[in-house]
Coordinates of C-alpha atoms and ligand atoms in Angstrom, one line a residue:
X1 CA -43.0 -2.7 -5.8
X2 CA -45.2 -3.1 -2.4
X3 CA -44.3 0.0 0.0
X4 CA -47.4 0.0 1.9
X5 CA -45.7 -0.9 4.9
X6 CA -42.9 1.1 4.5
X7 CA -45.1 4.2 4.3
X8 CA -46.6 2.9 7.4
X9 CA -43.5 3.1 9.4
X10 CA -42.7 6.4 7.8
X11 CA -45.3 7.7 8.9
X12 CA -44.8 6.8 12.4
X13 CA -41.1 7.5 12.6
X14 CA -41.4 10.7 11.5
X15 CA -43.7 11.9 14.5
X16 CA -40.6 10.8 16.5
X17 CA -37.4 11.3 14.4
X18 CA -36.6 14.4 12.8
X19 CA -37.2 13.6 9.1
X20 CA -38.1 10.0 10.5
X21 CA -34.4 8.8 10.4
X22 CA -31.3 8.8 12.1
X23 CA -29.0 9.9 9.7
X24 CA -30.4 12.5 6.7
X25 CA -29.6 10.7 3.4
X26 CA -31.7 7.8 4.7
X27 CA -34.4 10.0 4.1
X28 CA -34.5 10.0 0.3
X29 CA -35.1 14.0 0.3
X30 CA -32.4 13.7 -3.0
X31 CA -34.6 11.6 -4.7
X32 CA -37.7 12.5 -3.7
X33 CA -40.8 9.9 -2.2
X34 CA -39.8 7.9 0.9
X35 CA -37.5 5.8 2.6
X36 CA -38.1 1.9 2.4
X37 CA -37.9 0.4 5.8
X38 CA -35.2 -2.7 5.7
X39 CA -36.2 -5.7 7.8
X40 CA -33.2 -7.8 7.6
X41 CA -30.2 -8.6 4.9
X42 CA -27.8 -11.2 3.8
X43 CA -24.7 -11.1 1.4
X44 CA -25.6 -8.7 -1.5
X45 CA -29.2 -8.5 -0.8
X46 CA -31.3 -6.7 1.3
X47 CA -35.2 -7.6 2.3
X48 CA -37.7 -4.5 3.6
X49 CA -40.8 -4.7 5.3
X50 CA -43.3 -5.3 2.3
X51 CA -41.1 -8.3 1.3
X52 CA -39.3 -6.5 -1.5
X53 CA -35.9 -8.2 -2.1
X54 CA -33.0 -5.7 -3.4
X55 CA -29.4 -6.4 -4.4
X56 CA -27.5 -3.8 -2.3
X57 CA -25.1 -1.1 -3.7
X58 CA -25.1 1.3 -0.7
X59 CA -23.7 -1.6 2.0
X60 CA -24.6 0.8 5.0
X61 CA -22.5 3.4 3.0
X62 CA -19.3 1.0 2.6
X63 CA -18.7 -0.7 5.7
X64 CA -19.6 -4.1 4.6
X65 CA -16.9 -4.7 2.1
X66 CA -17.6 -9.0 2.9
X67 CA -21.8 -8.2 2.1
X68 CA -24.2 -8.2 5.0
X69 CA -24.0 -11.0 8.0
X70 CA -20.6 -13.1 6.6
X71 CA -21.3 -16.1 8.7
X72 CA -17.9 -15.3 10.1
X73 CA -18.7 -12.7 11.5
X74 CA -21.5 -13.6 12.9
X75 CA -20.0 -16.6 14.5
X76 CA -17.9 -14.3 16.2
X77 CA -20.1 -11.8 17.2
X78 CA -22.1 -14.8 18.5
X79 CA -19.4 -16.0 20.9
X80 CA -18.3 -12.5 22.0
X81 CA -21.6 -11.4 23.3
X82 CA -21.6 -14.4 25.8
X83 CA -18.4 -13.1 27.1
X84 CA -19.8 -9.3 27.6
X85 CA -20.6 -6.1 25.9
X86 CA -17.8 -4.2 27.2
X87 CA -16.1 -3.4 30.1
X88 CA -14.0 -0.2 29.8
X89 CA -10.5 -1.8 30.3
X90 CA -8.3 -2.6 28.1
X91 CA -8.7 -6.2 26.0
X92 CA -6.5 -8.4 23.8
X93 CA -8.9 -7.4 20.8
X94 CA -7.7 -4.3 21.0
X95 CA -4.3 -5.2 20.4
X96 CA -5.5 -7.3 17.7
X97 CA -7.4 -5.0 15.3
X98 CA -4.6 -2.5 16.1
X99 CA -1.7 -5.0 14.5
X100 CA -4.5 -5.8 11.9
X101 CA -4.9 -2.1 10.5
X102 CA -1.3 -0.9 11.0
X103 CA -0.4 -4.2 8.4
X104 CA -2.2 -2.4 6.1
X105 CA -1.5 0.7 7.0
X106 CA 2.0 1.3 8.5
X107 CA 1.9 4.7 8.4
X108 CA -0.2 4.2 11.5
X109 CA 2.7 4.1 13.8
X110 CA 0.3 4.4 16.9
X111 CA -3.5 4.3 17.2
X112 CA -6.2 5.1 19.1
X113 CA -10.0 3.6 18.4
X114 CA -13.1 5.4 18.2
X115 CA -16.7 4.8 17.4
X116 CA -17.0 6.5 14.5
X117 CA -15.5 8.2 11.3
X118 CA -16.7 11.5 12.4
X119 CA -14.8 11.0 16.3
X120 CA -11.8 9.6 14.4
X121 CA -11.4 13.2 12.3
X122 CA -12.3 15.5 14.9
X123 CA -9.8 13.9 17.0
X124 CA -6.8 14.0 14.6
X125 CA -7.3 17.5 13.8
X126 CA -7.0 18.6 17.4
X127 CA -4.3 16.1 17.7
X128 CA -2.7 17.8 14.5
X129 CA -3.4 21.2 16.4
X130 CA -1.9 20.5 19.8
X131 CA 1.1 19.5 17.9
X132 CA 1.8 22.4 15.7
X133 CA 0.4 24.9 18.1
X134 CA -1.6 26.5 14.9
X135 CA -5.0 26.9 14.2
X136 CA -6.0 26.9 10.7
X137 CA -7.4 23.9 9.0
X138 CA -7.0 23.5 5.2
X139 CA -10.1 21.0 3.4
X140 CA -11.8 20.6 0.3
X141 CA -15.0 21.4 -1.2
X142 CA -17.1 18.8 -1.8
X143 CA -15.0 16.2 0.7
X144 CA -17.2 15.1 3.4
X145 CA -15.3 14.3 7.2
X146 CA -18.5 13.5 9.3
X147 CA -20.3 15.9 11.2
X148 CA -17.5 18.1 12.9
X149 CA -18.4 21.7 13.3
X150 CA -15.3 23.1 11.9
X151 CA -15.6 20.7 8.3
X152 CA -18.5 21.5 7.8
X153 CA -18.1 24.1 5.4
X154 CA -18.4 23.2 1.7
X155 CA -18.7 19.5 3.1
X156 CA -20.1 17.4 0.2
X157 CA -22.6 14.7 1.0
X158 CA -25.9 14.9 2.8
X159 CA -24.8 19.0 2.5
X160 CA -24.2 18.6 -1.4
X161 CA -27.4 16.9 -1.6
X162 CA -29.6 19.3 0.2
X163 CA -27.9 22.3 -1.1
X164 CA -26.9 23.6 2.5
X165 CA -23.1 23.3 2.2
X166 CA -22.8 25.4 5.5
X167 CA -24.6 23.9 8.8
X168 CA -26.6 26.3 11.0
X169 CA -25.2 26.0 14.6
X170 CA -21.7 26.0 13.7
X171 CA -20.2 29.3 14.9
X172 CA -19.0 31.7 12.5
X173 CA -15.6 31.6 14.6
X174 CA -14.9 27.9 14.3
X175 CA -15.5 27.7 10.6
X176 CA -13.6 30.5 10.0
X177 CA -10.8 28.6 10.8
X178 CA -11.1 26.5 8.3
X179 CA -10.2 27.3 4.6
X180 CA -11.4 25.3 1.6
X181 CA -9.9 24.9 -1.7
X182 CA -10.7 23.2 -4.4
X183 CA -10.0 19.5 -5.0
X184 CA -7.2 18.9 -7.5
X185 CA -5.9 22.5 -7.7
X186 CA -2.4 22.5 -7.0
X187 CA -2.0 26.3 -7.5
X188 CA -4.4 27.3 -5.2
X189 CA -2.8 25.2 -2.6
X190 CA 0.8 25.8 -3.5
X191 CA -0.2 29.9 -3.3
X192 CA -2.4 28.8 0.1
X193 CA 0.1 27.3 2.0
X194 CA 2.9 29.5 0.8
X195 CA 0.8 32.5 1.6
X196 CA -0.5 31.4 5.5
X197 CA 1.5 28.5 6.7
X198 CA 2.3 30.0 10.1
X199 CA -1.4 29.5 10.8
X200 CA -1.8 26.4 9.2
X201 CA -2.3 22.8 11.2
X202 CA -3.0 20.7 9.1
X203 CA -4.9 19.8 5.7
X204 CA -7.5 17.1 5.4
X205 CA -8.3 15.3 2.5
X206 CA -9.9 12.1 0.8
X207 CA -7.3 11.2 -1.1
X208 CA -10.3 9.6 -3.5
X209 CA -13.5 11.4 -2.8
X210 CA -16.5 9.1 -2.0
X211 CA -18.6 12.3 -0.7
X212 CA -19.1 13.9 -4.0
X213 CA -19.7 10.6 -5.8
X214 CA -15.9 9.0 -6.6
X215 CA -13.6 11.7 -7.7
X216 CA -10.0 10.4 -8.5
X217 CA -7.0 12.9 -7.9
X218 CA -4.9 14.0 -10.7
X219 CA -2.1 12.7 -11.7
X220 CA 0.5 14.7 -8.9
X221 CA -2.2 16.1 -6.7
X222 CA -1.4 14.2 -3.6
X223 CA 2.4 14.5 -4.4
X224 CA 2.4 17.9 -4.4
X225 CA 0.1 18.2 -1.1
X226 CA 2.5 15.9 0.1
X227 CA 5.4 17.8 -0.8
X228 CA 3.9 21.3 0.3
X229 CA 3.3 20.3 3.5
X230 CA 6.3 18.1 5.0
X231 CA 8.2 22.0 3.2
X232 CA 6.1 24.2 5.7
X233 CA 5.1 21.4 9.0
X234 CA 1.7 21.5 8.1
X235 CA 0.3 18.0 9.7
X236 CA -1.1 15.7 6.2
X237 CA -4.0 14.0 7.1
X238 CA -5.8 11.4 5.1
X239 CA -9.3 11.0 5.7
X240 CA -9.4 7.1 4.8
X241 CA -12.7 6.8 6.7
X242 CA -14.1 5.7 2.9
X243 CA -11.2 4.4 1.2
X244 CA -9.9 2.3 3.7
X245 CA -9.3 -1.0 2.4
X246 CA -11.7 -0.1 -0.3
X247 CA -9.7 1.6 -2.8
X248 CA -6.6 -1.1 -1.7
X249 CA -6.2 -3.3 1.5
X250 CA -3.8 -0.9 2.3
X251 CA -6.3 2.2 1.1
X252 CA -5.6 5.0 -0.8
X253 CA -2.6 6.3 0.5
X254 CA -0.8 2.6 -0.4
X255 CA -2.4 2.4 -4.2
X256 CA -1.0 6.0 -4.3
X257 CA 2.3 5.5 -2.4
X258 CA 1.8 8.6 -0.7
X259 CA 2.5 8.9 3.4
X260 CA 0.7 10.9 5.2
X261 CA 1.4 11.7 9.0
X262 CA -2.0 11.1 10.3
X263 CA -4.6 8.8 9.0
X264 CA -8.3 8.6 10.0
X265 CA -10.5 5.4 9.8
X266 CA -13.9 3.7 10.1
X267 CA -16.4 1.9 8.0
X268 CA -14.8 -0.9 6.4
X269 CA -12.5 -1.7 10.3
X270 CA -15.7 -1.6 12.0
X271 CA -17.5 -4.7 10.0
X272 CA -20.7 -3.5 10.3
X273 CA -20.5 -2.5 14.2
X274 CA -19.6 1.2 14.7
X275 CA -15.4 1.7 15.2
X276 CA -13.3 4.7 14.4
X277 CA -9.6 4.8 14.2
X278 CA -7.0 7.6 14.1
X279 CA -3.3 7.0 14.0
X280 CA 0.0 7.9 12.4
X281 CA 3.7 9.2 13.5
X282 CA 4.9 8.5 16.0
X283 CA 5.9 11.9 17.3
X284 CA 2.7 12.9 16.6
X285 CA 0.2 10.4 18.5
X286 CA 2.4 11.0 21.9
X287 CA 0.3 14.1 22.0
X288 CA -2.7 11.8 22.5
X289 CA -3.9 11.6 26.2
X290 CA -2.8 9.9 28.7
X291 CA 1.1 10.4 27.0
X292 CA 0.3 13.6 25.9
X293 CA -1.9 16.7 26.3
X294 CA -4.4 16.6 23.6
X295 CA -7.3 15.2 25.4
X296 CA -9.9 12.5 24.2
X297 CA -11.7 9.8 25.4
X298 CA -15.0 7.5 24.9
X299 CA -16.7 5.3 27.1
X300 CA -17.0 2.2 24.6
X301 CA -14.1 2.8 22.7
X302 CA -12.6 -0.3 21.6
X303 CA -15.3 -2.0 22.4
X304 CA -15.1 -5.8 22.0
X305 CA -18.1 -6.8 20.1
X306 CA -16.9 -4.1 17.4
X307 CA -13.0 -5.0 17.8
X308 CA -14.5 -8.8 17.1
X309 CA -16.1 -7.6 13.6
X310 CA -13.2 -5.5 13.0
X311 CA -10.7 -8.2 13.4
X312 CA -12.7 -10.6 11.6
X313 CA -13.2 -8.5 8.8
X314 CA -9.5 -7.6 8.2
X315 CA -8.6 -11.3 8.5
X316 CA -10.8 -12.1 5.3
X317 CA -9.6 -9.0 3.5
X318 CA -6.0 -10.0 4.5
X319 CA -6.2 -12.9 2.3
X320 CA -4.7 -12.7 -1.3
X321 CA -7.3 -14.0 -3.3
X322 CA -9.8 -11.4 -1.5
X323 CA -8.8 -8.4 -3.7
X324 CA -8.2 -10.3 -6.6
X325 CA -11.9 -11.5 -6.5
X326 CA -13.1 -7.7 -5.6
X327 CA -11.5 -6.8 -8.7
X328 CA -13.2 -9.2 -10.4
X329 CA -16.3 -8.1 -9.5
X330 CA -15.5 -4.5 -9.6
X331 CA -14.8 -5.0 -13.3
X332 CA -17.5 -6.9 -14.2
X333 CA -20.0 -4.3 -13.2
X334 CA -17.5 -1.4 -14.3
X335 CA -17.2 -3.0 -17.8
X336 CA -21.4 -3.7 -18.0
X337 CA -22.3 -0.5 -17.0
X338 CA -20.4 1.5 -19.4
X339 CA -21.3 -1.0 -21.9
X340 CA -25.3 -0.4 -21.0
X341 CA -24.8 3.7 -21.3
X342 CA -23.1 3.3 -24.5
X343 CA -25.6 0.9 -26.3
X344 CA -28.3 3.2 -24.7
X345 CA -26.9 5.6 -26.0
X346 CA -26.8 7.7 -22.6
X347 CA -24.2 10.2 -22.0
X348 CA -22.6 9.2 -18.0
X349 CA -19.3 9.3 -17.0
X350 CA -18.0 6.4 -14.4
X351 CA -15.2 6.4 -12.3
X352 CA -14.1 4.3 -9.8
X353 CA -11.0 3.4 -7.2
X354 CA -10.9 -0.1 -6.1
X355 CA -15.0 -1.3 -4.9
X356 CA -16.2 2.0 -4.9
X357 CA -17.7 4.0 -8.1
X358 CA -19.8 6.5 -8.8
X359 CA -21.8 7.3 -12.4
X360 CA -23.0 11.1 -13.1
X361 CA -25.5 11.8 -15.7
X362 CA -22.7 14.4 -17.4
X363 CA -20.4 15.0 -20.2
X364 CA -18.1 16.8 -18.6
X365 CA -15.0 15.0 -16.8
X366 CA -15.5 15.5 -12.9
X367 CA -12.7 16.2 -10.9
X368 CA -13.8 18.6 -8.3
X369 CA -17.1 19.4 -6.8
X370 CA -17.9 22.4 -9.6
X371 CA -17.7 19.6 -12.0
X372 CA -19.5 16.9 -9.8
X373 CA -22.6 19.9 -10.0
X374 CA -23.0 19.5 -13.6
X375 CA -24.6 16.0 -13.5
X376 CA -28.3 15.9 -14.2
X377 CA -30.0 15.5 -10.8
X378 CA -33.1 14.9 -12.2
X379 CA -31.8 11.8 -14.5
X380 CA -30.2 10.5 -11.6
X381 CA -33.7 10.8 -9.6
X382 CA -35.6 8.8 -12.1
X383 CA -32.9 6.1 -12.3
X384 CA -32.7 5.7 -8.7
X385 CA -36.5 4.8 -8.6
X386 CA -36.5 3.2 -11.8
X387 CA -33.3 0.9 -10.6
X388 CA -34.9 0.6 -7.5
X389 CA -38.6 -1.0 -9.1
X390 CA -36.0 -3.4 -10.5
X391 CA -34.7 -4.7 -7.5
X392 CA -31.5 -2.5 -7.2
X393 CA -30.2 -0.3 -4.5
X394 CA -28.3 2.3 -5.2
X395 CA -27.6 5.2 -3.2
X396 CA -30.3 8.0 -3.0
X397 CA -28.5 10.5 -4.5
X398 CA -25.9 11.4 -7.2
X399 CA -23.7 12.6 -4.7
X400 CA -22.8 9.4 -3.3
X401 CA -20.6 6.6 -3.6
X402 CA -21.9 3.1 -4.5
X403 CA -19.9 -0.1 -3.2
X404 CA -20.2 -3.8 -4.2
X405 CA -18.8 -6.3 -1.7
X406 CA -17.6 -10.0 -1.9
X407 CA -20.8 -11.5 -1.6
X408 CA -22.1 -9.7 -5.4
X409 CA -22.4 -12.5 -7.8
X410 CA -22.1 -12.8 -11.2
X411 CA -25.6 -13.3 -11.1
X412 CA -25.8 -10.4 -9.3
X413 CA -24.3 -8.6 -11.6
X414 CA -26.1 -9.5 -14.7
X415 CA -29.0 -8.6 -13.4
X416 CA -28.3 -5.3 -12.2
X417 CA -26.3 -4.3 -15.8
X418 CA -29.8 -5.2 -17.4
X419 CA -31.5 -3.6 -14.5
X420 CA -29.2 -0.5 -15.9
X421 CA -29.3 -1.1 -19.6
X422 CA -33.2 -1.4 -19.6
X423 CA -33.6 2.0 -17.3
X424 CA -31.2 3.8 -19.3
X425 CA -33.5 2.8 -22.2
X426 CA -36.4 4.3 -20.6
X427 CA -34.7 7.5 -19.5
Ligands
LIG1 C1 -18.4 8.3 6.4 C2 -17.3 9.3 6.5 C3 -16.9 10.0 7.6 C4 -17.8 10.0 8.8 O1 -17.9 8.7 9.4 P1 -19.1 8.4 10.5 O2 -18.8 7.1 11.0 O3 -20.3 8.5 9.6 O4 -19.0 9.5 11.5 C5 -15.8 10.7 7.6 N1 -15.0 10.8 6.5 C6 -15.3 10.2 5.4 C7 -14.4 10.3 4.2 C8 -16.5 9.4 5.3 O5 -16.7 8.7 4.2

């Protein structure tokens, strides 16, 4: 594998970027060595700078569910720029991708875009604040819900990978209101909630956790943290940022049949462009500014070059055949991996919820982050450059969700489960 241009640009960005990227998993501190530099990319592959050709498992981190550039979308996107890049008024797109998500999701009675995942979570959790009048925010360990001060305590992701759960800058006072249980423990939430509801807002959760790898919940989890917290008027919210129209069209909450009262969004409704969304009851999203007091605004919110992507994204996905041929997919590479570790003779365990898996070098079933620490980091290290040699790209680092997307072959697939089978080997 050619990197000599890569290293080039590393070089150079990191004079002028902190860690020479703009977002810190990019930087490949999990796996050690440096980032490749991507020049361009096109259904399930993606090209860098020293002509290496990859078949992509990372998808920007699960945004492009339809693989990159659908020529759809890019028809669209096309056409829309002639007409302008925004114009901070309202627009008929809006309206669109609005109807579009609250098909799939009809708990979002209401909703208000964003531009990101992180904007969309933030957001809800004042929302759910101004509405109780309580303070206290209930989250997971290990579940990541983008970069807001208060979450990000025990916050999974680029903090599980670095080993700096707790971010410096975030005072002591805000992240004290926050309190974090562990995923998939329904006594320490039952004895939580009984003990401090008065205080309590709201509780955040991936209902699957794509921040820690792919951690299903148990059996009644969600029921129960359903059940507890319509008892005490604690405000459920489902960080679907991830799972969005990845784990179902209609994302976690509908492949669970659980209804939460607020519901975050991003990736997947963006297409590829940056969008957030935020939405649920009714009751609750009349708090939202201008109808209510809970204030929040953004200059290119609902911006029509990202409604465009959105809007043509959820029309493909909308489809019946779409999910039916994700499935497929999914399966496929599901079904080859596990095959590959077994005939290797390679101890992982692989999980998976809809087009989004994870596989940890462990023996032990993971289903919370203490169990997500007992994969071997320094298996899944080798792998990811031993994958990577091979032409595959897979997230750099265990602690990460990988994603396939309508565009994967069969091909595609083939060659990565050899890709696999043949690294495994080496391991
Ligand atoms: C990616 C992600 C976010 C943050 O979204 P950004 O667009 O990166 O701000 C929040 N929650 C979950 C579950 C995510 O996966």
């Amino acid at each position: 594998m050619k990197t000599k241009k890569s290293q080039k640009l590393y070089s150079k960005a990191i004079k002028i970027m902190p860690g020479g990227v703009n977002s810190p998993v990019r930087a490949f501190k999990a796996v050690g060595g440096n980032p490749i530099f991507i020049s361009k990319a096109k259904g399930s592959k993606i090209y860098d700078v020293d002509g290496n050709i990859f078949i992509d498992y990372v998808l920007s981190w699960g945004p492009l569910i339809l693989g990159h550039a659908p020529k759809e979308i890019v028809k669209a996107l096309k056409k829309a720029v002639e007409k302008g890049t925004s114009y901070g008024a309202p627009t008929k797109l809006e309206i669109e991708l609005a109807e579009l998500v609250k098909k799939a999701f009809p708990s979002m009675e209401k909703i208000r875009m964003v531009n990101s995942g992180t904007e969309a979570t933030m957001s809800a959790i004042r929302v759910a604040r101004g509405f109780t009048g309580r303070a206290k925010v209930i989250k997971f360990e290990g579940c990541y819900h983008g970069h807001v001060d208060g979450l990000l305590v025990a916050a999974g992701s680029g903090g599980e990978t670095f080993g700096i759960p707790d971010s410096l800058g975030v005072p002591k006072t805000y992240a004290s209101e926050t309190i974090v249980l562990p995923f998939n423990d329904k006594e320490a939430l039952k004895s939580t909630i009984e003990k401090n509801w008065r205080d309590i807002a709201c509780v955040i959760v991936e209902p699957v956790v794509g921040n820690m790898g792919c951690i299903l919940p148990k059996e009644d989890f969600l029921e129960i943290l359903r059940a507890e917290t319509q008892k005490y008027g604690i405000v459920l919210i489902f960080d679907e940022v991830m799972t969005g129209f990845r784990v179902s069209f209609g994302g976690a909450q509908s492949y669970y049949g659980i209804t939460p009262d607020l519901t975050c969004l991003g990736k997947v409704i963006g297409g590829g462009l940056p969008v957030g969304a935020y939405g649920g009851k009714k009751e609750i999203m009349q708090m939202v500014a201008p109808d209510g007091g809970v204030y929040q605004a953004g200059t290119l919110s609902g911006n029509p070059l990202a409604m465009t992507a959105g809007i043509e994204t959820l029309k493909i996905l909308k489809k019946g055949s779409t999910y039916k041929k994700l499935e497929e997919i999914m399966r496929a590479l599901e079904e080859g991996l596990k095959d590959a570790a077994k005939r290797a003779d390679v101890k992982v365990k692989f999980y998976r919820a809809g087009t989004m898996f994870c596989t940890y070098f462990t023996e032990t079933e993971v289903i919370d982050a203490k169990t997500a620490r007992t994969a071997d980091l320094e298996k899944y290290k080798k792998f990811f450059w031993k994958m990577l040699e091979k032409g595959i790209y897979l997230a750099p680092s265990q602690f990460e969700a990988g994603f396939i997307s309508l565009s994967h072959s069969k091909k595609d697939i083939e060659k990565t489960v050899q890709a696999a089978y043949n690294t495994f080997k080496e391991l």
